[in-house]
GROMACS .gro file of C-alpha atoms in nm:
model
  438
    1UNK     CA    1  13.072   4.591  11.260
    2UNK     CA    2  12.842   4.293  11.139
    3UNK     CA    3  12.688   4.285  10.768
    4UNK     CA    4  12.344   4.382  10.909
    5UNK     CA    5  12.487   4.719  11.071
    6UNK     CA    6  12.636   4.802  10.749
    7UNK     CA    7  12.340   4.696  10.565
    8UNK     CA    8  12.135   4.926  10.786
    9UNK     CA    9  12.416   5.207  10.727
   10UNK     CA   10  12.398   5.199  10.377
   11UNK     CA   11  12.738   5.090  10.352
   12UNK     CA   12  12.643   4.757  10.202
   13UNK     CA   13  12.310   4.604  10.009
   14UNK     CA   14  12.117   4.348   9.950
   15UNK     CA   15  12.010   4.153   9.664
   16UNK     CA   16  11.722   3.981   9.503
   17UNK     CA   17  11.783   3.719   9.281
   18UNK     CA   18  11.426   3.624   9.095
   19UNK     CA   19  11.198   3.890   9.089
   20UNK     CA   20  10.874   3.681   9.024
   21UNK     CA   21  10.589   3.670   9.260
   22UNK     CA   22  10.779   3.586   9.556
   23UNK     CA   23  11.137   3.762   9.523
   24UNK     CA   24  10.949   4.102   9.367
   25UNK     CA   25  10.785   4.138   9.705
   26UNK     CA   26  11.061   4.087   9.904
   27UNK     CA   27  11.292   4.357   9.661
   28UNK     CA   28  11.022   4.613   9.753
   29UNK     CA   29  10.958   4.593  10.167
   30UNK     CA   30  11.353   4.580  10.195
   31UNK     CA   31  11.379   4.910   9.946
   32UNK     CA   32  11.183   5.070  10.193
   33UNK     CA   33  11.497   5.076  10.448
   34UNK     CA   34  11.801   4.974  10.273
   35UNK     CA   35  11.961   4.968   9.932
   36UNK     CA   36  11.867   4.650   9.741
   37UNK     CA   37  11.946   4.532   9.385
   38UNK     CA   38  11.675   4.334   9.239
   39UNK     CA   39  11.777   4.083   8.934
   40UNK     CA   40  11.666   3.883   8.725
   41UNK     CA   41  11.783   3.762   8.391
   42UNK     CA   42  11.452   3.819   8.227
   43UNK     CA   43  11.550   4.098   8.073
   44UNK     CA   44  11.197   4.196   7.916
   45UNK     CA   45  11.003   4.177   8.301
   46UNK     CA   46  11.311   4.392   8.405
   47UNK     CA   47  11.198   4.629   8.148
   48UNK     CA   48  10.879   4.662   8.278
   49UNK     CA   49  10.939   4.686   8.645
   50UNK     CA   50  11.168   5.002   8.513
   51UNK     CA   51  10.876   5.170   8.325
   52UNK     CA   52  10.671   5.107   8.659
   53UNK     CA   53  10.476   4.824   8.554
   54UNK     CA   54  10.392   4.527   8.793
   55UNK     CA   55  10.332   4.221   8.591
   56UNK     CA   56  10.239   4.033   8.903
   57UNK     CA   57   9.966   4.287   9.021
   58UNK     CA   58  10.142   4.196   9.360
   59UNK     CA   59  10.255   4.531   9.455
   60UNK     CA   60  10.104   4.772   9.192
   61UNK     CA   61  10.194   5.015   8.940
   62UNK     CA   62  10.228   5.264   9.170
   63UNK     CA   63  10.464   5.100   9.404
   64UNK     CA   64  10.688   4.982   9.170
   65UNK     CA   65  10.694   5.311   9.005
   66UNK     CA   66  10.851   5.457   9.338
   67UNK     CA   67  11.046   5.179   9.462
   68UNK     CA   68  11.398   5.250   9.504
   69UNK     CA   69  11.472   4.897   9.411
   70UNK     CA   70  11.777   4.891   9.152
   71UNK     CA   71  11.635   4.668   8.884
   72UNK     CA   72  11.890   4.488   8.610
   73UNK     CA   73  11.912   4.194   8.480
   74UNK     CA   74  12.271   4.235   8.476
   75UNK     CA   75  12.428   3.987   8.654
   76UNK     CA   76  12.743   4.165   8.776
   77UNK     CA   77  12.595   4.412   8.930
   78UNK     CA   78  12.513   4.148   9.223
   79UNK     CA   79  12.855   4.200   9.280
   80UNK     CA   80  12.770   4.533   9.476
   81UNK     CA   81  12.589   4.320   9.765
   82UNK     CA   82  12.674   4.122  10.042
   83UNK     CA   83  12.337   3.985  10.144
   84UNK     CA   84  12.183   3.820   9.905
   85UNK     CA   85  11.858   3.617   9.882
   86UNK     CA   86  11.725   3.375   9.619
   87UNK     CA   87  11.379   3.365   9.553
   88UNK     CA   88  11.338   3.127   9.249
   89UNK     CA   89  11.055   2.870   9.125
   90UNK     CA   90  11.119   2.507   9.209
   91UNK     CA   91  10.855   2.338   9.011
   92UNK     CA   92  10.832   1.979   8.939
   93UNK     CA   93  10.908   1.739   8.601
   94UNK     CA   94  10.661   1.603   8.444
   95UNK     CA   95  10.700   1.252   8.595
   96UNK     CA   96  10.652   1.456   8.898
   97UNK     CA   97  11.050   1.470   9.019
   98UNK     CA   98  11.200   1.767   9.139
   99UNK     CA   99  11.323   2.063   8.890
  100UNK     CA  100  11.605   2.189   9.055
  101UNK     CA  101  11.733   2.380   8.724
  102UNK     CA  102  11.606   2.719   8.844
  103UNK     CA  103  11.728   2.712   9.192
  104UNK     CA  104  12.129   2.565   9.063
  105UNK     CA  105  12.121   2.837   8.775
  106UNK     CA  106  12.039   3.129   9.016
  107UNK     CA  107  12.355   2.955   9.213
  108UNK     CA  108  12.578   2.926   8.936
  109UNK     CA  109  12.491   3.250   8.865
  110UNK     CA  110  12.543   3.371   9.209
  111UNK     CA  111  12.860   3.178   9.258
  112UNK     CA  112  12.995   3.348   8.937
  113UNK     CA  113  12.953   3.725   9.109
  114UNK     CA  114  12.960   3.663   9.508
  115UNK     CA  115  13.209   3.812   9.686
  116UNK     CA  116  13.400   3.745  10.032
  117UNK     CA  117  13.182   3.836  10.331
  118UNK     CA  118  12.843   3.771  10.188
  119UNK     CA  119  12.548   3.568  10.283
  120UNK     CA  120  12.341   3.401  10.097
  121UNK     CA  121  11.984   3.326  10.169
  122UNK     CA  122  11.768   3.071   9.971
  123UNK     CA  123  11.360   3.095   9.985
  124UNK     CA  124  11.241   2.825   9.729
  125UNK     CA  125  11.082   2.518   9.814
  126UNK     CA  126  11.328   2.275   9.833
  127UNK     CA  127  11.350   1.921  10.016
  128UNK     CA  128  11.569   1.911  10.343
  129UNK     CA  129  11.920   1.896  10.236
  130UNK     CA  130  11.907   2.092   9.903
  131UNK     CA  131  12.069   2.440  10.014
  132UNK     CA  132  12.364   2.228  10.145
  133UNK     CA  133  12.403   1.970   9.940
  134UNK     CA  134  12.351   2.133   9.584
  135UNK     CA  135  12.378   2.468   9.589
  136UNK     CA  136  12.694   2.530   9.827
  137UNK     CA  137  12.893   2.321   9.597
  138UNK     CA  138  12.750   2.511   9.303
  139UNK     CA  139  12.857   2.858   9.479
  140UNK     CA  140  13.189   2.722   9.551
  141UNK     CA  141  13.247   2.564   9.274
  142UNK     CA  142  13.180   2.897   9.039
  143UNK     CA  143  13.318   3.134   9.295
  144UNK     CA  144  13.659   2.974   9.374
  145UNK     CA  145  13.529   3.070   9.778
  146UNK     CA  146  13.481   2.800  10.083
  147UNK     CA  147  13.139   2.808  10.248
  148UNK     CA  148  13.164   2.863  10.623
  149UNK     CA  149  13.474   3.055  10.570
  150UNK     CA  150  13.493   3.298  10.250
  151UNK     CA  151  13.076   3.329  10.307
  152UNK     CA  152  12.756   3.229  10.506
  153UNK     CA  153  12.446   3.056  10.401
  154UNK     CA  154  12.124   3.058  10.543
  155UNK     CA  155  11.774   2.957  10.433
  156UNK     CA  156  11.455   3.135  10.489
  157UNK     CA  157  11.089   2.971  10.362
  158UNK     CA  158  10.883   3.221  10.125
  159UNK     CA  159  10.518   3.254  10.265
  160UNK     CA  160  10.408   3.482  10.019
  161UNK     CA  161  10.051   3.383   9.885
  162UNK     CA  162   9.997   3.546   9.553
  163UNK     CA  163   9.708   3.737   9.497
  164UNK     CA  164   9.657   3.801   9.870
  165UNK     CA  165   9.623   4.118  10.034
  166UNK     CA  166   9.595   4.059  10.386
  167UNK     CA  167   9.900   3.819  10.405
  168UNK     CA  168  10.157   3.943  10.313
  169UNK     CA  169  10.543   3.942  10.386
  170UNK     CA  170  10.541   4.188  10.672
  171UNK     CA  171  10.237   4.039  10.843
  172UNK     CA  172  10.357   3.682  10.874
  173UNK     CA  173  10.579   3.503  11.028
  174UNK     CA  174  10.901   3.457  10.930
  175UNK     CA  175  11.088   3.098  10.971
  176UNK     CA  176  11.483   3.199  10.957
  177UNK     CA  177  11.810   2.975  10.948
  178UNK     CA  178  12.138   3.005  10.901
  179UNK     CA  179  12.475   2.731  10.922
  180UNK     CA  180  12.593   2.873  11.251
  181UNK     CA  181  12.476   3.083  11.519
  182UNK     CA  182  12.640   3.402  11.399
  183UNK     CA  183  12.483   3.326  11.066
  184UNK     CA  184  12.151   3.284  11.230
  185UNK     CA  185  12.152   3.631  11.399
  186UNK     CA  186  12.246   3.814  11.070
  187UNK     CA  187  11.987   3.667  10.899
  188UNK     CA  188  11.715   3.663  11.130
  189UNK     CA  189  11.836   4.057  11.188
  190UNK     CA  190  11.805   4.136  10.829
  191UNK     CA  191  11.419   4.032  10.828
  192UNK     CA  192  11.302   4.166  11.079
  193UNK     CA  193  11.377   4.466  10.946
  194UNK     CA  194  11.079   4.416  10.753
  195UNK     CA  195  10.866   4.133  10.900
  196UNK     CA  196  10.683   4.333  11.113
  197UNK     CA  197  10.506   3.987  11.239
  198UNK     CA  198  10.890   3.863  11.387
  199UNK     CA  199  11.057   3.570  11.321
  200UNK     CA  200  11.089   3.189  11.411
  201UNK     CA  201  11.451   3.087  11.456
  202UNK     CA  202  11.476   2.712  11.339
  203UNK     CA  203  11.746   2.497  11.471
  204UNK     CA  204  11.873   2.384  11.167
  205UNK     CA  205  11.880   2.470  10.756
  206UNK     CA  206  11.726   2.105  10.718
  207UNK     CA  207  11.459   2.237  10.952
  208UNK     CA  208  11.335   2.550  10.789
  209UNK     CA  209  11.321   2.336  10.467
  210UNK     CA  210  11.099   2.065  10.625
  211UNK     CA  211  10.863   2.301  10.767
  212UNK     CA  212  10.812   2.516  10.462
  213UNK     CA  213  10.748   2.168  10.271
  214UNK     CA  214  10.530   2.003  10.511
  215UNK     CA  215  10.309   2.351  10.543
  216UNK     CA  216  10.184   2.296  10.176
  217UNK     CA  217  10.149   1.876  10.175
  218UNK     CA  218   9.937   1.942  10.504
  219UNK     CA  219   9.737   2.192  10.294
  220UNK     CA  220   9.731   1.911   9.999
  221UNK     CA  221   9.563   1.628  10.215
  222UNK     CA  222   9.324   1.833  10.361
  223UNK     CA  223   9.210   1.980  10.019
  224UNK     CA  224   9.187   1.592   9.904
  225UNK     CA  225   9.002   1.489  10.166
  226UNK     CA  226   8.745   1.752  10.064
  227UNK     CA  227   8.782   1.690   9.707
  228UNK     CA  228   8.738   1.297   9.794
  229UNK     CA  229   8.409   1.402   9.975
  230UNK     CA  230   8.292   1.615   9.678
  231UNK     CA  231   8.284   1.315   9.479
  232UNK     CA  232   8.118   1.078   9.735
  233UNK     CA  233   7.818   1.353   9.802
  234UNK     CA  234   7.778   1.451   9.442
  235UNK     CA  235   7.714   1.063   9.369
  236UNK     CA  236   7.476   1.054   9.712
  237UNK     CA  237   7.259   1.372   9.588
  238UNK     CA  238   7.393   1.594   9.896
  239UNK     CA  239   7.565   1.934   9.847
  240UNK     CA  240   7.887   1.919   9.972
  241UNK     CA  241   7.908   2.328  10.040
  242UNK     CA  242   7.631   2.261  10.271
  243UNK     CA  243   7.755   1.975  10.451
  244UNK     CA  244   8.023   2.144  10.503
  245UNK     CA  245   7.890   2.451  10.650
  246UNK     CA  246   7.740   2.247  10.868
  247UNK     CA  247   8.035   2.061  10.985
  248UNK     CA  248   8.183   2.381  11.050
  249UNK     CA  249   7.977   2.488  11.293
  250UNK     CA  250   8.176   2.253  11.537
  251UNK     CA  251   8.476   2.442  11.719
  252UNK     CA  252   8.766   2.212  11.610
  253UNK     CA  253   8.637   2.143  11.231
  254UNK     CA  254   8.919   2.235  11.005
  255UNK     CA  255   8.772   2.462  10.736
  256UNK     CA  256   8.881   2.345  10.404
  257UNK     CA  257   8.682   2.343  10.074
  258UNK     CA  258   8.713   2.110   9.732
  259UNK     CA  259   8.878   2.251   9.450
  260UNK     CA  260   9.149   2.233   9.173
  261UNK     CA  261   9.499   2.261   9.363
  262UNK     CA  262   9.745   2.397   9.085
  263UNK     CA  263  10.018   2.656   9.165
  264UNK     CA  264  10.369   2.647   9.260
  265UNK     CA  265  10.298   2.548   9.635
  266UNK     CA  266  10.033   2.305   9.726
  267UNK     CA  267  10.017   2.120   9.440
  268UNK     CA  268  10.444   2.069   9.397
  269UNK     CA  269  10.559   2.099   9.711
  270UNK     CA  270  10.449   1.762   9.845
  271UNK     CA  271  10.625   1.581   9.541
  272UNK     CA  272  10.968   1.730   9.702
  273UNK     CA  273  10.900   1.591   9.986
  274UNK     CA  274  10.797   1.220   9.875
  275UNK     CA  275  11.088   1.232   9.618
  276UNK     CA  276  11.326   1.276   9.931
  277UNK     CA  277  11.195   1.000  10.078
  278UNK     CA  278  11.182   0.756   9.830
  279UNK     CA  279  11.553   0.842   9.794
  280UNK     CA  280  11.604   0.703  10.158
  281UNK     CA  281  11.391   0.392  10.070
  282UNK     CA  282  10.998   0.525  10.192
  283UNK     CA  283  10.660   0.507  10.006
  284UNK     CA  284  10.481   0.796  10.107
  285UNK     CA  285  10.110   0.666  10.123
  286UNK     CA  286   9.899   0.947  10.267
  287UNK     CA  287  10.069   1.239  10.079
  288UNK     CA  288  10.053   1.095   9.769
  289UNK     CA  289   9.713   0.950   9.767
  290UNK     CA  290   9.583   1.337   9.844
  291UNK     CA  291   9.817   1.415   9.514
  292UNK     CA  292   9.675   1.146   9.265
  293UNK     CA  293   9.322   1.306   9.391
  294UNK     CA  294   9.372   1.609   9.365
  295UNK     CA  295   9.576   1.544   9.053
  296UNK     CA  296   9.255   1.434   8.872
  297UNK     CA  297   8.999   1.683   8.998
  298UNK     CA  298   8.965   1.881   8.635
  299UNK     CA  299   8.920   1.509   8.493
  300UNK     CA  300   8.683   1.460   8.713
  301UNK     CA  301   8.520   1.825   8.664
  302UNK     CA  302   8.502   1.790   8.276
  303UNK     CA  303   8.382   1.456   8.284
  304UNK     CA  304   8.058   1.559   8.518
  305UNK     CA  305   8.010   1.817   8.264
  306UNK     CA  306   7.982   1.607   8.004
  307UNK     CA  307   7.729   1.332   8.208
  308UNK     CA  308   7.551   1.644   8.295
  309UNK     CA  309   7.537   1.740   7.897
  310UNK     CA  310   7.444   1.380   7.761
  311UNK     CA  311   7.174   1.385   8.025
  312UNK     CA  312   6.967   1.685   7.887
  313UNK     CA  313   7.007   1.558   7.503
  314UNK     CA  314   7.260   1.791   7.445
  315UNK     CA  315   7.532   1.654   7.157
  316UNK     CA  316   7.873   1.633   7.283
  317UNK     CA  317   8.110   1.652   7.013
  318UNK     CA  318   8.192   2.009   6.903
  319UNK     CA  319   7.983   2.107   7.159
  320UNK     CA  320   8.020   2.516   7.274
  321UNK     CA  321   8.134   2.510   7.611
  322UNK     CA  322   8.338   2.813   7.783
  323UNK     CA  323   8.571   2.817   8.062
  324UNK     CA  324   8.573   3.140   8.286
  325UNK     CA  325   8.883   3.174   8.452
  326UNK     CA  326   9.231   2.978   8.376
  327UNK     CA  327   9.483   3.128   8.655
  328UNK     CA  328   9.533   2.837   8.956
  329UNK     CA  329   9.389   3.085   9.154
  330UNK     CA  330   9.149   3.420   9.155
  331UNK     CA  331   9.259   3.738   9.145
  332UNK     CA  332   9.591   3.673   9.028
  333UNK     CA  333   9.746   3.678   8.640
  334UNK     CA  334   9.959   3.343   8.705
  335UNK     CA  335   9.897   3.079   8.469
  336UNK     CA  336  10.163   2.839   8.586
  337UNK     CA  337  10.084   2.508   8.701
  338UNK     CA  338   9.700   2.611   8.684
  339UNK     CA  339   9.477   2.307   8.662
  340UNK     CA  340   9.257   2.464   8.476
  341UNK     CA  341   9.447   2.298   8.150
  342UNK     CA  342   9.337   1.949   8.289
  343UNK     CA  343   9.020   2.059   8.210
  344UNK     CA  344   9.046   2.191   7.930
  345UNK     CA  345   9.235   1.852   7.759
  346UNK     CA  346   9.025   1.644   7.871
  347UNK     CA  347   8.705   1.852   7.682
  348UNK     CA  348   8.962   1.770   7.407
  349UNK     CA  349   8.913   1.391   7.474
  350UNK     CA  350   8.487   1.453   7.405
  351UNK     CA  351   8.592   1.667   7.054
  352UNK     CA  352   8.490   1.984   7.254
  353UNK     CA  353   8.791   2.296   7.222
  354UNK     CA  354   8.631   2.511   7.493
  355UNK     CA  355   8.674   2.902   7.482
  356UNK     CA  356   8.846   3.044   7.720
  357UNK     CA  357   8.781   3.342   7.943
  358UNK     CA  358   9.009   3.494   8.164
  359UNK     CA  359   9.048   3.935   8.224
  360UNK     CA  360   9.295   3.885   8.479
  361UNK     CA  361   9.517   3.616   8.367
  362UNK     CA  362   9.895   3.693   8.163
  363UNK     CA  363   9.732   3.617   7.800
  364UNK     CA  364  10.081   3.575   7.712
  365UNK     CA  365  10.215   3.353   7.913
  366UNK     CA  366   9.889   3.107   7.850
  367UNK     CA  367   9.951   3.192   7.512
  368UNK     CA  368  10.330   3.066   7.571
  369UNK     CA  369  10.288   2.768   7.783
  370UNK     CA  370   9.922   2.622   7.647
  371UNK     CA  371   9.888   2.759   7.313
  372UNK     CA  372   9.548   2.881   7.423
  373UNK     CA  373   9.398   3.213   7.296
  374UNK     CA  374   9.162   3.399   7.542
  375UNK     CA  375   8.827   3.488   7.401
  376UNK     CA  376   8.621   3.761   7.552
  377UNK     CA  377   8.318   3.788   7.753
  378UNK     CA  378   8.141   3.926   7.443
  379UNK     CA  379   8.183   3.591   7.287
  380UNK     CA  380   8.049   3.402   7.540
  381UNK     CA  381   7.689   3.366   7.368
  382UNK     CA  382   7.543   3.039   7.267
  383UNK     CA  383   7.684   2.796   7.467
  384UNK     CA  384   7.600   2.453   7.539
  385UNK     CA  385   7.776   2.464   7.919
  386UNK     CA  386   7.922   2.704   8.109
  387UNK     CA  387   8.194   2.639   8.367
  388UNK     CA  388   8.331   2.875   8.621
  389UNK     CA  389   8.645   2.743   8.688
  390UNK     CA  390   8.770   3.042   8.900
  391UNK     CA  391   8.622   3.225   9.144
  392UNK     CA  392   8.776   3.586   8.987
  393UNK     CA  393   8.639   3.877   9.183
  394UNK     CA  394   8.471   3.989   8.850
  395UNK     CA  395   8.239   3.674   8.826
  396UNK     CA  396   8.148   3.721   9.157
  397UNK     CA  397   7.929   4.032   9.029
  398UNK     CA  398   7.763   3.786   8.739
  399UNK     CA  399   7.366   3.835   8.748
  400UNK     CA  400   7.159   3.527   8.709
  401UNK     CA  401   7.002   3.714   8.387
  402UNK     CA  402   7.421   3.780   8.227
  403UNK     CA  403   7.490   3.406   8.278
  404UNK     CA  404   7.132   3.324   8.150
  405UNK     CA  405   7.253   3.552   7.866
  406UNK     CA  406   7.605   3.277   7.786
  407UNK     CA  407   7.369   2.965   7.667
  408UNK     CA  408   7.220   2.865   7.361
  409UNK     CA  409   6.817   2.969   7.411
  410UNK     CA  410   6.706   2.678   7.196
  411UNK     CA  411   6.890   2.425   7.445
  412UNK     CA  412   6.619   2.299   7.701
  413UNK     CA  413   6.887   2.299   7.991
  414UNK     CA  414   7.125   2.506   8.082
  415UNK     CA  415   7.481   2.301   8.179
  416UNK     CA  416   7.653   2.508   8.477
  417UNK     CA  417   7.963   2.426   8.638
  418UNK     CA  418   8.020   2.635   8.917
  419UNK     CA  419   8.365   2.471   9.052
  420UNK     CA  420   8.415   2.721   9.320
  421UNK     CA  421   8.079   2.695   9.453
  422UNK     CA  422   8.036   3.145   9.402
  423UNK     CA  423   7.696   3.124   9.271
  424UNK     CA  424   7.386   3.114   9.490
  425UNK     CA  425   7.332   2.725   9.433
  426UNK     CA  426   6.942   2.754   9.525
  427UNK     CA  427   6.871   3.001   9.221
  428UNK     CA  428   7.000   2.747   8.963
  429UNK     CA  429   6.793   2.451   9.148
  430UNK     CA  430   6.561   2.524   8.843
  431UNK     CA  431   6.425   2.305   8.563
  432UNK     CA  432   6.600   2.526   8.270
  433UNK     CA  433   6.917   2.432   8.466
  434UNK     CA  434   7.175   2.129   8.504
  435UNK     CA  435   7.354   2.301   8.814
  436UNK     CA  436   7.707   2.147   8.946
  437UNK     CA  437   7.922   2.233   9.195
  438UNK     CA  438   8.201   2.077   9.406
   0.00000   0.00000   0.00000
């Protein structure tokens, strides 16, 4: 009987390993037809997916409080499963070189509890070569087994995109791998128990993890080559929102907009991929001129602000200005890797300590990793400038009268900064206003 029959029996489970925004998901869709054990070795979010609380607002409350997941963040108990799948950030160092610490401590960690007969099945971004290269050694170095004989591994691309509703895990397509062709069926098996979209077999591990890294750096130029536009139109007077409506009235225009690319995707994944191939002696030119732009778009953003401010006579140093929004994207409480922060240091540069705004973001966690304390929209009065750095759904309901309301009524202009273009632009094309967008 293969692992996936007995999987599907009940007679064995699967495990999560990393129950963030990506493996919490995954725990969830495969509770609803087998036994899974999701861990993590945060013990505090384990608490709270126990109480029924979704820290992620990925699934819900609700969900979580009738999952059937078996939540601990006691390793051992991984023990108890035979398929197991690690879903774990692989951010970058600041000098912009891979940070494989998360992805070879959920192996160690692994490797310490797997057992004979198991799979495992990696999902983080990694460049080609990292499942087999690092983290079989790591498994067989902690578990005393041999890969390809005492157990499997396979690798499987996450395509989760936090925050989003409409694609999600079961409605997308599923790249699978695995070392062998046995391997290969079990694993692609085991999915599509849940991907209701099906499955991609790739030829190879190295495969999957090119195409999952190439998906985001293709993402990453584009966005650059918009941002790179943004800046070109701003200086020629044009709006680039409407330019590029315009453009996309042709069939084959690719429909990207400007922005801030933060996140654990788009803007890291392409540094995995030019690390590898610097490592084999290659200067990546067009993926990592889209990076250095996109890289200083909140310079760039703060810096317009400021023009915009010294313009209408307003004084720059200690200067109120508010930031709405500080997740790297709307509608979702992550606060990692946001870019957001790039514009909030540079303000720093001018003497300006902006307040923040930001409902939907982990107050914590920006608390934790920036030192920043959220204000609320009640103190948003009196300002100098005003940018919306985020295009949250509940700014999206902000009257021209509320956001009148957030200036300083003895300033003679108003400084807005509407970075994801959600405002109607034509309303602010007024004399009380200094309106920017990208």
């Amino acid at each position: 009987m293969s692992l996936y029959e007995k999987i599907v029996k009940g007679e064995e489970k699967i495990s999560l390993v990393g129950l963030g925004y990506v493996g919490m998901p995954i725990a969830v869709a495969f509770a609803r037809k087998v036994n899974v054990i999701g861990y993590d070795l945060n013990a505090e979010k384990i608490k709270l997916y126990k109480s029924g609380i979704d820290p992620t607002n990925e699934v819900g409350n609700e969900v979580i409080r009738n999952t059937k997941v078996e939540f601990t963040s006691d390793e051992t108990k991984l023990r108890e499963a035979k398929f197991h799948i690690v879903a774990v950030p692989t951010p970058v160092n600041d000098d912009h070189t891979p940070d494989l610490s998360p992805v070879e401590g959920a192996s160690k960690i692994l490797g310490r509890n797997l057992t004979k007969g198991s799979i495992v099945v990696f999902e983080s971004t990694v460049y080609p070569g990292v499942t087999e290269d690092i983290c079989v050694p790591i498994l067989e170095k902690e578990s005393g087994l041999k890969c390809g004989v005492d157990f499997k591994i396979g690798y499987s691309p996450e395509r989760i995109n936090p925050g989003d509703k409409v694609h999600r895990l079961e409605t997308i397509t599923k790249i699978v791998s695995g070392m062998d062709e046995e391997t290969l069926n079990e694993v692609a098996s085991v999915y599509e128990l849940v991907v209701e979209a099906g499955v991609h077999r790739a030829e190879s591990i190295k495969v999957a993890e090119a195409a999952k890294v190439i998906e985001n750096s293709q993402r990453d130029i584009n966005i650059a080559f918009m941002n790179e536009l943004s800046i070109i139109f701003n200086k020629m007077g044009i709006d680039t929102k409407a330019v590029l409506e315009a453009a996309g009235t042709k069939w084959n225009f690719l429909k990207f907009s400007p922005g801030l690319v933060g996140g654990h995707c788009i803007g890291v994944d392409p540094y995995y991929l030019t690390y590898k191939a610097e490592e084999l002696g290659y200067h990546s030119q067009i993926i990592l001129s889209g990076r250095r732009i996109n890289d200083d778009m909140g310079k760039y953003v703060a810096e317009s602000v400021v023009k915009k401010m010294i313009a209408a006579d307003l004084p720059v140093r200690n200067a109120r200005v508010a930031i709405l929004g500080f997740t790297f994207k709307e509608n979702c409480p992550d606060t990692r890797n946001t870019k957001v922060i790039d514009i909030y240091k540079e303000l720093g540069e001018y003497g300006i300590t902006p307040v923040v705004v930001d409902t939907t973001a982990d107050a914590g966690e920006a608390k934790r990793l920036y030192g920043i304390t959220f204000a609320s929209m009640e103190d948003i009065k009196d300002m100098d400038a005003v940018i919306i750095a985020v295009a949250h759904s509940d700014f999206l309901k902000f009257t021209k009268k509320e956001i009148e309301g957030f200036f300083n009524p003895s300033n003679p202009v108003k400084v807005l900064a509407d970075i994801k273009g959600i405002l109607n632009r034509k309303e602010y094309l007024t004399k009380d206003f200094s309106y920017f967008r990208l």
